[in-house]
Coordinates of N, CA and C and ligand atoms in Angstrom, one line a residue:
M1 N 9.8 -10.4 28.9 CA 8.4 -10.2 29.0 C 7.7 -10.4 27.6
N2 N 6.6 -11.2 27.7 CA 5.8 -11.4 26.4 C 5.1 -10.2 25.9
T3 N 5.2 -9.9 24.6 CA 4.4 -8.8 24.1 C 3.0 -9.2 24.0
V4 N 2.1 -8.2 24.4 CA 0.7 -8.5 24.3 C 0.2 -8.4 22.8
R5 N -0.5 -9.4 22.4 CA -0.9 -9.4 21.0 C -1.8 -8.1 20.8
G6 N -1.7 -7.5 19.6 CA -2.6 -6.4 19.2 C -4.0 -6.8 19.0
L7 N -4.9 -5.8 18.9 CA -6.3 -6.2 18.5 C -6.5 -6.1 17.0
F8 N -7.4 -7.0 16.6 CA -7.7 -7.1 15.1 C -9.1 -6.5 14.9
L9 N -9.2 -5.4 14.2 CA -10.4 -4.7 14.0 C -10.8 -4.7 12.5
T10 N -12.0 -5.0 12.2 CA -12.4 -5.0 10.8 C -13.7 -4.2 10.6
L11 N -13.8 -3.7 9.3 CA -14.9 -2.9 8.9 C -15.6 -3.7 7.8
E12 N -16.9 -3.8 7.9 CA -17.7 -4.5 6.9 C -18.9 -3.8 6.5
G13 N -19.6 -4.2 5.4 CA -20.8 -3.6 4.9 C -20.9 -3.7 3.4
V14 N -22.1 -3.6 2.9 CA -22.2 -3.7 1.4 C -21.6 -2.4 0.8
D15 N -21.3 -2.5 -0.5 CA -20.8 -1.4 -1.2 C -21.7 -0.2 -1.1
G16 N -21.2 1.0 -0.7 CA -22.0 2.2 -0.6 C -22.5 2.4 0.9
A17 N -22.0 1.5 1.8 CA -22.5 1.6 3.2 C -21.7 2.7 3.9
G18 N -20.6 3.2 3.4 CA -20.0 4.4 4.0 C -18.8 4.1 4.9
K19 N -18.3 2.8 5.0 CA -17.3 2.5 5.9 C -16.0 3.3 5.6
S20 N -15.7 3.5 4.3 CA -14.4 4.0 4.0 C -14.2 5.5 4.5
T21 N -15.3 6.2 4.7 CA -15.3 7.5 5.2 C -14.6 7.6 6.6
H22 N -14.6 6.5 7.3 CA -14.2 6.5 8.7 C -12.8 5.9 8.9
I23 N -12.2 5.3 7.9 CA -10.9 4.5 8.1 C -9.8 5.4 8.6
D24 N -9.5 6.5 7.8 CA -8.4 7.4 8.2 C -8.6 8.0 9.6
W25 N -9.9 8.3 9.8 CA -10.2 8.9 11.1 C -10.0 7.9 12.3
L26 N -10.4 6.7 12.1 CA -10.2 5.7 13.1 C -8.7 5.5 13.4
V27 N -7.9 5.5 12.3 CA -6.4 5.4 12.5 C -5.9 6.5 13.4
Q28 N -6.3 7.7 13.1 CA -5.9 8.9 13.8 C -6.4 8.8 15.3
E29 N -7.6 8.4 15.5 CA -8.1 8.2 16.9 C -7.3 7.2 17.7
L30 N -7.0 6.1 17.0 CA -6.2 5.1 17.7 C -4.8 5.6 18.1
R31 N -4.2 6.3 17.1 CA -2.8 6.8 17.3 C -2.9 7.9 18.4
S32 N -3.9 8.7 18.5 CA -4.0 9.7 19.5 C -4.2 9.0 20.9
R33 N -4.6 7.8 20.9 CA -4.7 7.0 22.2 C -3.4 6.2 22.5
G34 N -2.4 6.5 21.7 CA -1.1 5.8 21.9 C -1.0 4.4 21.3
I35 N -1.9 4.1 20.4 CA -1.9 2.7 19.8 C -1.1 2.7 18.5
D36 N -0.3 1.7 18.4 CA 0.4 1.5 17.1 C -0.5 0.7 16.2
V37 N -1.0 1.3 15.1 CA -2.0 0.6 14.3 C -1.6 0.6 12.8
L38 N -1.9 -0.6 12.2 CA -1.6 -0.8 10.8 C -3.0 -0.8 10.1
S39 N -3.1 0.0 9.0 CA -4.4 0.1 8.3 C -4.2 -0.7 7.0
T40 N -5.1 -1.6 6.7 CA -4.9 -2.4 5.5 C -6.3 -2.8 4.9
R41 N -6.3 -3.6 3.8 CA -7.6 -3.9 3.2 C -7.6 -5.3 2.5
E42 N -8.8 -5.7 2.3 CA -9.0 -7.0 1.5 C -10.1 -6.8 0.5
P43 N -9.9 -7.5 -0.7 CA -8.7 -8.1 -1.1 C -7.6 -7.1 -1.3
G44 N -6.4 -7.5 -1.0 CA -5.3 -6.6 -1.1 C -4.3 -6.6 0.0
G45 N -3.7 -5.5 0.3 CA -2.8 -5.4 1.5 C -1.4 -5.9 1.4
T46 N -1.1 -6.6 0.2 CA 0.2 -7.1 -0.1 C 0.4 -6.9 -1.6
P47 N 1.7 -6.9 -2.1 CA 1.9 -6.8 -3.5 C 1.1 -7.8 -4.3
V48 N 1.1 -9.1 -3.9 CA 0.4 -10.1 -4.6 C -1.1 -9.9 -4.4
G49 N -1.5 -9.5 -3.2 CA -2.9 -9.3 -2.9 C -3.5 -8.2 -3.8
E50 N -2.8 -7.1 -4.0 CA -3.2 -6.0 -4.8 C -3.4 -6.4 -6.3
K51 N -2.5 -7.3 -6.7 CA -2.7 -7.8 -8.1 C -3.9 -8.7 -8.2
L52 N -4.1 -9.5 -7.2 CA -5.3 -10.3 -7.2 C -6.6 -9.5 -7.1
R53 N -6.5 -8.4 -6.4 CA -7.6 -7.4 -6.3 C -8.1 -6.9 -7.6
E54 N -7.1 -6.5 -8.4 CA -7.4 -6.0 -9.8 C -8.2 -7.0 -10.5
L55 N -7.7 -8.3 -10.5 CA -8.4 -9.4 -11.2 C -9.8 -9.5 -10.6
L56 N -9.9 -9.6 -9.3 CA -11.2 -9.9 -8.7 C -12.2 -8.8 -8.9
L57 N -11.8 -7.6 -9.0 CA -12.7 -6.5 -9.2 C -13.1 -6.3 -10.6
H58 N -12.3 -6.7 -11.5 CA -12.6 -6.3 -12.9 C -12.7 -7.5 -13.9
E59 N -12.2 -8.7 -13.6 CA -12.2 -9.8 -14.5 C -13.3 -10.8 -14.2
P60 N -14.2 -11.0 -15.2 CA -15.2 -12.0 -15.0 C -14.6 -13.4 -14.7
M61 N -15.1 -14.2 -13.8 CA -14.6 -15.5 -13.5 C -15.6 -16.4 -12.8
H62 N -15.3 -17.6 -12.8 CA -16.2 -18.6 -12.1 C -16.2 -18.3 -10.6
L63 N -17.4 -18.6 -10.0 CA -17.6 -18.3 -8.6 C -16.5 -19.0 -7.7
E64 N -16.2 -20.3 -8.1 CA -15.2 -21.0 -7.3 C -13.9 -20.4 -7.4
C65 N -13.5 -19.9 -8.6 CA -12.2 -19.2 -8.8 C -12.2 -17.9 -7.9
E66 N -13.3 -17.2 -8.0 CA -13.4 -15.9 -7.2 C -13.3 -16.2 -5.7
T67 N -13.9 -17.2 -5.2 CA -13.8 -17.5 -3.8 C -12.4 -17.9 -3.3
L68 N -11.8 -18.8 -4.2 CA -10.4 -19.2 -3.9 C -9.4 -18.1 -4.0
L69 N -9.6 -17.2 -4.9 CA -8.7 -16.1 -5.1 C -8.9 -15.1 -3.9
M70 N -10.1 -15.0 -3.4 CA -10.3 -14.1 -2.2 C -9.4 -14.7 -1.0
F71 N -9.5 -16.0 -0.9 CA -8.7 -16.7 0.2 C -7.2 -16.7 -0.1
A72 N -6.9 -16.8 -1.4 CA -5.4 -16.8 -1.8 C -4.8 -15.4 -1.3
A73 N -5.5 -14.4 -1.7 CA -5.1 -13.0 -1.3 C -5.0 -12.9 0.2
R74 N -6.0 -13.5 0.9 CA -6.1 -13.5 2.4 C -4.9 -14.3 3.0
A75 N -4.6 -15.4 2.4 CA -3.5 -16.2 2.9 C -2.2 -15.4 3.0
E76 N -1.9 -14.7 1.9 CA -0.7 -13.9 1.8 C -0.7 -12.7 2.8
H77 N -1.9 -12.2 2.9 CA -2.1 -11.0 3.8 C -1.9 -11.4 5.2
L78 N -2.6 -12.5 5.6 CA -2.6 -13.0 7.0 C -1.1 -13.4 7.4
R79 N -0.5 -14.2 6.6 CA 0.8 -14.7 7.0 C 1.9 -13.7 6.9
T80 N 1.8 -12.8 6.0 CA 3.0 -11.8 5.8 C 2.7 -10.5 6.5
V81 N 1.5 -10.1 6.7 CA 1.2 -8.8 7.2 C 0.4 -8.8 8.6
I82 N -0.8 -9.4 8.5 CA -1.7 -9.3 9.7 C -1.1 -10.0 10.9
E83 N -0.8 -11.3 10.8 CA -0.3 -12.1 11.9 C 1.0 -11.5 12.5
P84 N 2.0 -11.1 11.7 CA 3.2 -10.6 12.2 C 3.0 -9.3 13.0
A85 N 2.1 -8.4 12.5 CA 1.8 -7.1 13.1 C 1.1 -7.4 14.5
L86 N 0.1 -8.3 14.5 CA -0.6 -8.6 15.8 C 0.4 -9.1 16.8
A87 N 1.3 -10.0 16.3 CA 2.3 -10.7 17.2 C 3.2 -9.7 17.9
K88 N 3.5 -8.6 17.1 CA 4.5 -7.6 17.7 C 3.7 -6.5 18.5
G89 N 2.4 -6.7 18.7 CA 1.7 -5.8 19.6 C 0.9 -4.7 18.8
S90 N 1.1 -4.6 17.5 CA 0.3 -3.6 16.8 C -1.1 -4.0 16.6
W91 N -2.0 -3.0 16.5 CA -3.4 -3.3 16.2 C -3.5 -3.2 14.7
V92 N -4.4 -4.0 14.2 CA -4.6 -4.1 12.7 C -6.0 -3.7 12.4
L93 N -6.2 -2.7 11.6 CA -7.5 -2.2 11.2 C -7.7 -2.6 9.7
C94 N -8.6 -3.5 9.5 CA -8.7 -4.1 8.1 C -10.0 -3.8 7.5
D95 N -10.0 -3.2 6.3 CA -11.2 -2.9 5.5 C -11.6 -4.2 4.9
R96 N -12.5 -4.9 5.5 CA -13.0 -6.2 5.1 C -12.1 -7.4 5.4
F97 N -12.8 -8.5 5.7 CA -12.0 -9.8 6.0 C -13.0 -10.9 5.7
T98 N -12.9 -12.0 6.4 CA -13.6 -13.2 5.9 C -15.1 -13.1 6.0
D99 N -15.7 -12.2 6.9 CA -17.1 -12.0 6.9 C -17.6 -11.6 5.5
A100 N -16.7 -10.8 4.7 CA -17.1 -10.4 3.4 C -17.2 -11.6 2.5
T101 N -16.4 -12.6 2.6 CA -16.6 -13.8 1.8 C -17.9 -14.5 2.1
F102 N -18.2 -14.6 3.4 CA -19.5 -15.2 3.8 C -20.6 -14.4 3.1
A103 N -20.5 -13.1 3.2 CA -21.6 -12.3 2.8 C -21.7 -12.2 1.2
Y104 N -20.6 -11.9 0.6 CA -20.6 -11.7 -0.9 C -20.7 -13.0 -1.7
Q105 N -19.7 -13.9 -1.4 CA -19.7 -15.1 -2.2 C -20.7 -16.1 -1.6
G106 N -20.8 -16.2 -0.3 CA -21.7 -17.2 0.3 C -23.1 -16.7 0.1
G107 N -23.4 -15.4 0.3 CA -24.8 -14.9 0.3 C -25.1 -14.3 -1.1
G108 N -24.4 -13.2 -1.4 CA -24.7 -12.5 -2.7 C -24.7 -13.5 -3.9
R109 N -23.6 -14.3 -4.0 CA -23.5 -15.2 -5.1 C -24.1 -16.6 -4.8
A110 N -24.6 -16.7 -3.6 CA -25.3 -17.9 -3.2 C -24.5 -19.2 -3.2
L111 N -23.2 -19.1 -2.9 CA -22.3 -20.3 -2.7 C -22.7 -21.0 -1.5
G112 N -23.3 -20.4 -0.5 CA -23.6 -21.0 0.7 C -22.5 -20.9 1.7
T113 N -22.7 -21.4 3.0 CA -21.8 -21.1 4.0 C -20.7 -22.2 4.1
A114 N -21.0 -23.5 3.8 CA -20.2 -24.6 4.1 C -18.8 -24.4 3.5
R115 N -18.7 -24.0 2.2 CA -17.4 -24.0 1.6 C -16.5 -22.8 2.1
V116 N -17.2 -21.7 2.3 CA -16.5 -20.6 2.9 C -16.0 -21.0 4.3
A117 N -16.8 -21.7 5.1 CA -16.4 -22.1 6.4 C -15.2 -23.1 6.3
A118 N -15.2 -23.9 5.3 CA -14.1 -24.9 5.2 C -12.8 -24.2 4.9
L119 N -12.8 -23.1 4.0 CA -11.6 -22.4 3.7 C -11.2 -21.6 5.0
E120 N -12.1 -21.0 5.7 CA -11.8 -20.3 6.9 C -11.1 -21.2 7.9
A121 N -11.7 -22.4 8.0 CA -11.1 -23.4 9.0 C -9.7 -23.8 8.6
W122 N -9.4 -23.8 7.3 CA -8.1 -24.1 6.9 C -7.1 -23.0 7.2
L123 N -7.5 -21.8 6.7 CA -6.6 -20.7 6.8 C -6.5 -20.0 8.2
H124 N -7.5 -19.8 8.8 CA -7.4 -19.1 10.2 C -8.4 -19.7 11.2
P125 N -8.2 -21.0 11.6 CA -9.1 -21.6 12.5 C -9.1 -20.9 13.9
D126 N -8.0 -20.3 14.2 CA -8.0 -19.7 15.6 C -8.0 -18.2 15.6
L127 N -8.2 -17.6 14.5 CA -8.2 -16.1 14.5 C -9.5 -15.5 14.0
Q128 N -10.1 -14.7 14.8 CA -11.3 -13.9 14.4 C -11.0 -12.5 14.8
P129 N -11.6 -11.5 14.1 CA -11.5 -10.1 14.5 C -11.9 -10.0 16.0
D130 N -11.3 -9.0 16.7 CA -11.8 -8.7 18.1 C -13.0 -7.8 18.0
R131 N -13.1 -7.0 17.0 CA -14.2 -6.2 16.8 C -14.5 -6.0 15.3
T132 N -15.7 -6.2 14.9 CA -16.2 -6.0 13.6 C -17.3 -4.9 13.5
W133 N -17.0 -3.8 12.9 CA -18.0 -2.8 12.8 C -18.7 -3.1 11.4
L134 N -20.0 -3.4 11.5 CA -20.8 -3.6 10.3 C -21.6 -2.3 10.0
F135 N -21.2 -1.7 8.9 CA -21.9 -0.5 8.5 C -23.1 -0.9 7.7
D136 N -24.2 -0.5 8.2 CA -25.5 -1.1 7.6 C -26.3 0.1 7.1
V137 N -26.8 -0.1 5.8 CA -27.7 0.9 5.2 C -28.7 0.1 4.4
P138 N -29.9 0.6 4.2 CA -30.8 -0.1 3.3 C -30.3 0.1 1.8
L139 N -30.8 -0.7 1.0 CA -30.4 -0.8 -0.4 C -30.4 0.6 -1.1
A140 N -31.6 1.3 -0.9 CA -31.7 2.6 -1.6 C -30.6 3.6 -1.2
V141 N -30.2 3.6 0.0 CA -29.1 4.5 0.5 C -27.8 4.1 -0.1
A142 N -27.5 2.8 -0.2 CA -26.3 2.3 -0.7 C -26.2 2.6 -2.2
R143 N -27.3 2.4 -2.9 CA -27.3 2.7 -4.4 C -27.1 4.2 -4.6
E144 N -27.7 5.0 -3.8 CA -27.6 6.5 -4.0 C -26.1 6.9 -3.8
R145 N -25.5 6.3 -2.8 CA -24.1 6.7 -2.5 C -23.2 6.2 -3.6
L146 N -23.4 5.0 -4.1 CA -22.6 4.4 -5.1 C -22.7 5.2 -6.4
N147 N -23.9 5.7 -6.7 CA -24.0 6.4 -8.0 C -23.2 7.7 -8.0
R148 N -22.8 8.1 -6.8 CA -22.1 9.4 -6.7 C -20.6 9.1 -6.9
T149 N -20.2 7.8 -6.9 CA -18.7 7.6 -7.0 C -18.3 7.3 -8.4
R150 N -17.0 7.1 -8.5 CA -16.3 6.7 -9.7 C -16.9 5.6 -10.4
E151 N -16.3 5.1 -11.5 CA -16.8 4.0 -12.3 C -16.9 2.8 -11.4
Q152 N -17.9 2.0 -11.6 CA -18.2 0.9 -10.7 C -17.5 -0.4 -11.1
D153 N -17.2 -1.2 -10.0 CA -16.5 -2.5 -10.3 C -17.5 -3.6 -10.4
R154 N -17.0 -4.8 -10.6 CA -17.9 -6.0 -10.9 C -18.9 -6.2 -9.8
F155 N -18.6 -5.9 -8.5 CA -19.5 -6.2 -7.4 C -20.5 -5.0 -7.3
E156 N -20.0 -3.8 -7.5 CA -20.9 -2.6 -7.4 C -22.0 -2.6 -8.5
R157 N -21.7 -3.3 -9.6 CA -22.7 -3.3 -10.7 C -23.7 -4.4 -10.5
E158 N -23.6 -5.2 -9.5 CA -24.6 -6.3 -9.3 C -26.0 -5.8 -9.0
A159 N -27.0 -6.7 -9.3 CA -28.4 -6.4 -9.1 C -28.8 -6.2 -7.7
D160 N -30.0 -5.6 -7.5 CA -30.5 -5.3 -6.1 C -30.6 -6.6 -5.3
A161 N -31.0 -7.7 -5.9 CA -31.1 -8.9 -5.1 C -29.8 -9.4 -4.5
F162 N -28.7 -9.1 -5.3 CA -27.4 -9.5 -4.8 C -27.0 -8.7 -3.5
F163 N -27.3 -7.4 -3.6 CA -27.1 -6.5 -2.4 C -27.9 -7.0 -1.2
E164 N -29.1 -7.3 -1.5 CA -30.1 -7.8 -0.4 C -29.6 -9.0 0.3
R165 N -29.1 -10.0 -0.6 CA -28.6 -11.3 0.0 C -27.4 -11.0 0.8
T166 N -26.5 -10.2 0.3 CA -25.2 -9.9 0.9 C -25.5 -9.2 2.3
R167 N -26.3 -8.2 2.3 CA -26.7 -7.5 3.5 C -27.3 -8.5 4.5
A168 N -28.2 -9.4 4.0 CA -28.9 -10.3 4.9 C -27.9 -11.2 5.7
V169 N -26.9 -11.7 4.9 CA -25.9 -12.5 5.6 C -25.1 -11.8 6.6
Y170 N -24.7 -10.6 6.3 CA -24.0 -9.7 7.2 C -24.8 -9.6 8.5
L171 N -26.1 -9.2 8.4 CA -26.9 -9.0 9.5 C -27.1 -10.3 10.3
E172 N -27.2 -11.4 9.6 CA -27.4 -12.7 10.3 C -26.1 -13.0 11.1
R173 N -25.0 -12.8 10.5 CA -23.7 -13.1 11.3 C -23.6 -12.1 12.5
A174 N -24.0 -10.9 12.3 CA -23.9 -10.0 13.4 C -24.8 -10.4 14.6
T175 N -26.0 -10.9 14.2 CA -26.9 -11.3 15.2 C -26.4 -12.5 16.0
H176 N -25.7 -13.4 15.3 CA -25.2 -14.6 15.9 C -23.9 -14.4 16.7
E177 N -23.2 -13.3 16.4 CA -22.0 -13.0 17.2 C -22.1 -11.5 17.7
P178 N -23.0 -11.3 18.7 CA -23.2 -9.9 19.1 C -22.1 -9.3 19.9
V179 N -21.1 -10.1 20.4 CA -20.0 -9.5 21.2 C -19.0 -9.0 20.2
R180 N -18.7 -9.8 19.1 CA -17.7 -9.4 18.2 C -18.2 -8.2 17.3
F181 N -19.4 -8.3 16.8 CA -20.0 -7.3 15.9 C -20.6 -6.1 16.6
A182 N -20.4 -5.0 16.0 CA -21.2 -3.8 16.4 C -21.8 -3.3 15.1
I183 N -23.2 -3.3 15.1 CA -23.8 -2.8 13.9 C -23.9 -1.3 14.0
V184 N -23.4 -0.6 12.9 CA -23.4 0.8 12.9 C -24.5 1.2 11.9
D185 N -25.5 2.0 12.4 CA -26.6 2.5 11.5 C -25.9 3.6 10.7
S186 N -25.6 3.3 9.5 CA -24.8 4.2 8.7 C -25.7 5.2 7.8
T187 N -26.9 5.2 8.2 CA -27.8 6.3 7.6 C -27.6 7.6 8.3
R188 N -27.0 7.5 9.5 CA -26.9 8.7 10.4 C -25.7 9.6 9.9
S189 N -25.6 10.8 10.6 CA -24.6 11.7 10.2 C -23.2 11.1 10.5
I190 N -22.2 11.6 9.9 CA -20.8 11.2 10.2 C -20.5 11.5 11.6
E191 N -20.9 12.6 12.2 CA -20.6 13.0 13.6 C -21.3 12.0 14.5
A192 N -22.5 11.6 14.3 CA -23.2 10.7 15.2 C -22.5 9.3 15.1
I193 N -22.1 8.9 14.0 CA -21.5 7.6 13.9 C -20.1 7.6 14.6
R194 N -19.4 8.7 14.4 CA -18.1 8.8 15.1 C -18.2 8.9 16.6
H195 N -19.3 9.5 17.1 CA -19.5 9.6 18.5 C -19.5 8.1 19.1
D196 N -20.3 7.3 18.4 CA -20.4 5.9 18.9 C -19.1 5.1 18.7
L197 N -18.4 5.4 17.6 CA -17.1 4.7 17.4 C -16.1 5.1 18.5
E198 N -16.1 6.4 18.9 CA -15.2 6.8 19.9 C -15.4 6.1 21.2
I199 N -16.7 5.9 21.6 CA -17.0 5.2 22.8 C -16.5 3.8 22.7
D200 N -16.7 3.2 21.6 CA -16.2 1.8 21.4 C -14.7 1.7 21.5
L201 N -14.0 2.7 20.8 CA -12.6 2.7 20.9 C -12.1 2.8 22.3
D202 N -12.7 3.7 23.1 CA -12.3 3.9 24.5 C -12.4 2.5 25.2
I203 N -13.5 1.8 25.0 CA -13.6 0.6 25.7 C -12.6 -0.5 25.3
L204 N -12.3 -0.5 24.0 CA -11.3 -1.5 23.5 C -9.9 -1.2 24.0
V205 N -9.6 0.1 24.0 CA -8.2 0.5 24.5 C -8.1 0.1 25.9
K206 N -9.2 0.4 26.7 CA -9.1 0.1 28.2 C -9.0 -1.4 28.4
L207 N -9.8 -2.2 27.7 CA -9.8 -3.6 27.9 C -8.4 -4.2 27.5
W208 N -7.8 -3.6 26.4 CA -6.5 -4.1 26.0 C -5.4 -3.8 26.9
A209 N -5.5 -2.5 27.4 CA -4.4 -2.1 28.3 C -4.5 -2.9 29.6
G210 N -5.7 -3.3 29.9 CA -5.9 -4.1 31.2 C -5.6 -5.6 30.9
G211 N -5.2 -5.9 29.7 CA -4.8 -7.3 29.4 C -6.0 -8.3 29.3
I212 N -7.0 -7.9 28.5 CA -8.2 -8.8 28.3 C -7.8 -10.3 28.1
Ligands
TMP1 P1 -14.0 -2.5 -1.2 O1 -14.8 -1.8 -2.3 O2 -14.7 -2.4 0.1 O3 -12.6 -2.2 -1.1 O4 -14.1 -4.1 -1.5 C1 -13.9 -4.6 -2.8 C2 -15.0 -5.5 -3.3 O5 -14.6 -6.9 -3.0 C3 -16.3 -5.3 -2.6 O6 -17.3 -5.2 -3.6 C4 -16.6 -6.5 -1.8 C5 -15.7 -7.6 -2.5 N1 -15.3 -8.7 -1.7 C6 -15.8 -9.9 -1.8 O7 -16.7 -10.1 -2.6 N2 -15.4 -10.9 -1.0 C7 -14.4 -10.8 -0.1 O8 -14.0 -11.7 0.6 C8 -13.8 -9.5 0.1 C9 -12.7 -9.2 1.1 C10 -14.3 -8.4 -0.7

């Protein structure tokens, strides 16, 4: 019997949007529904990817280098972790994926869409997340949350206009792919957000069990 491929779920949003608050909870919710789930992140998720993450978050570099390193980390992650897990029927919950490159490098840093799309077409022409939760907050809320956290990295220290461009690309992508994306109004309480996520999880588990 063929194993049914697992579902690929991603979380996105600008820094300070609050997605991290829900990751461990989502993993628990999935496990309580009998789903085998792997939780991972980008950039990172592999020994090489975590080393690249350190560079990416803290070392100044040219935009092209930054974009290619994001995809280098992603190549290792996809081939050695994500694809094997999905193939054996596990679900993968990934904190950021290629939408982040479109939003941050393409939008925030104004590289544009074409080059990111070319790298995506090379690395994963046939794989898209089955569900992407886009945690969305206005700039002021993101800033307020970020100021409460530890020392900020290269992206978190960016100017307001960078955040606005990044957020705009995320929202544009969500509008163009309304089936894959769910926009989460992350200004709401944790309970209200989790209520919506639970409903979504129930639907995904039901569809998957029914062999979508
Ligand atoms: P995190 O703080 O959500 O773990 O993400 C690390 C930072 O990396 C975050 O500021 C967004 C940034 N990033 C990009 O700029 N492009 C990408 O493709 C990815 C995956 C992350």
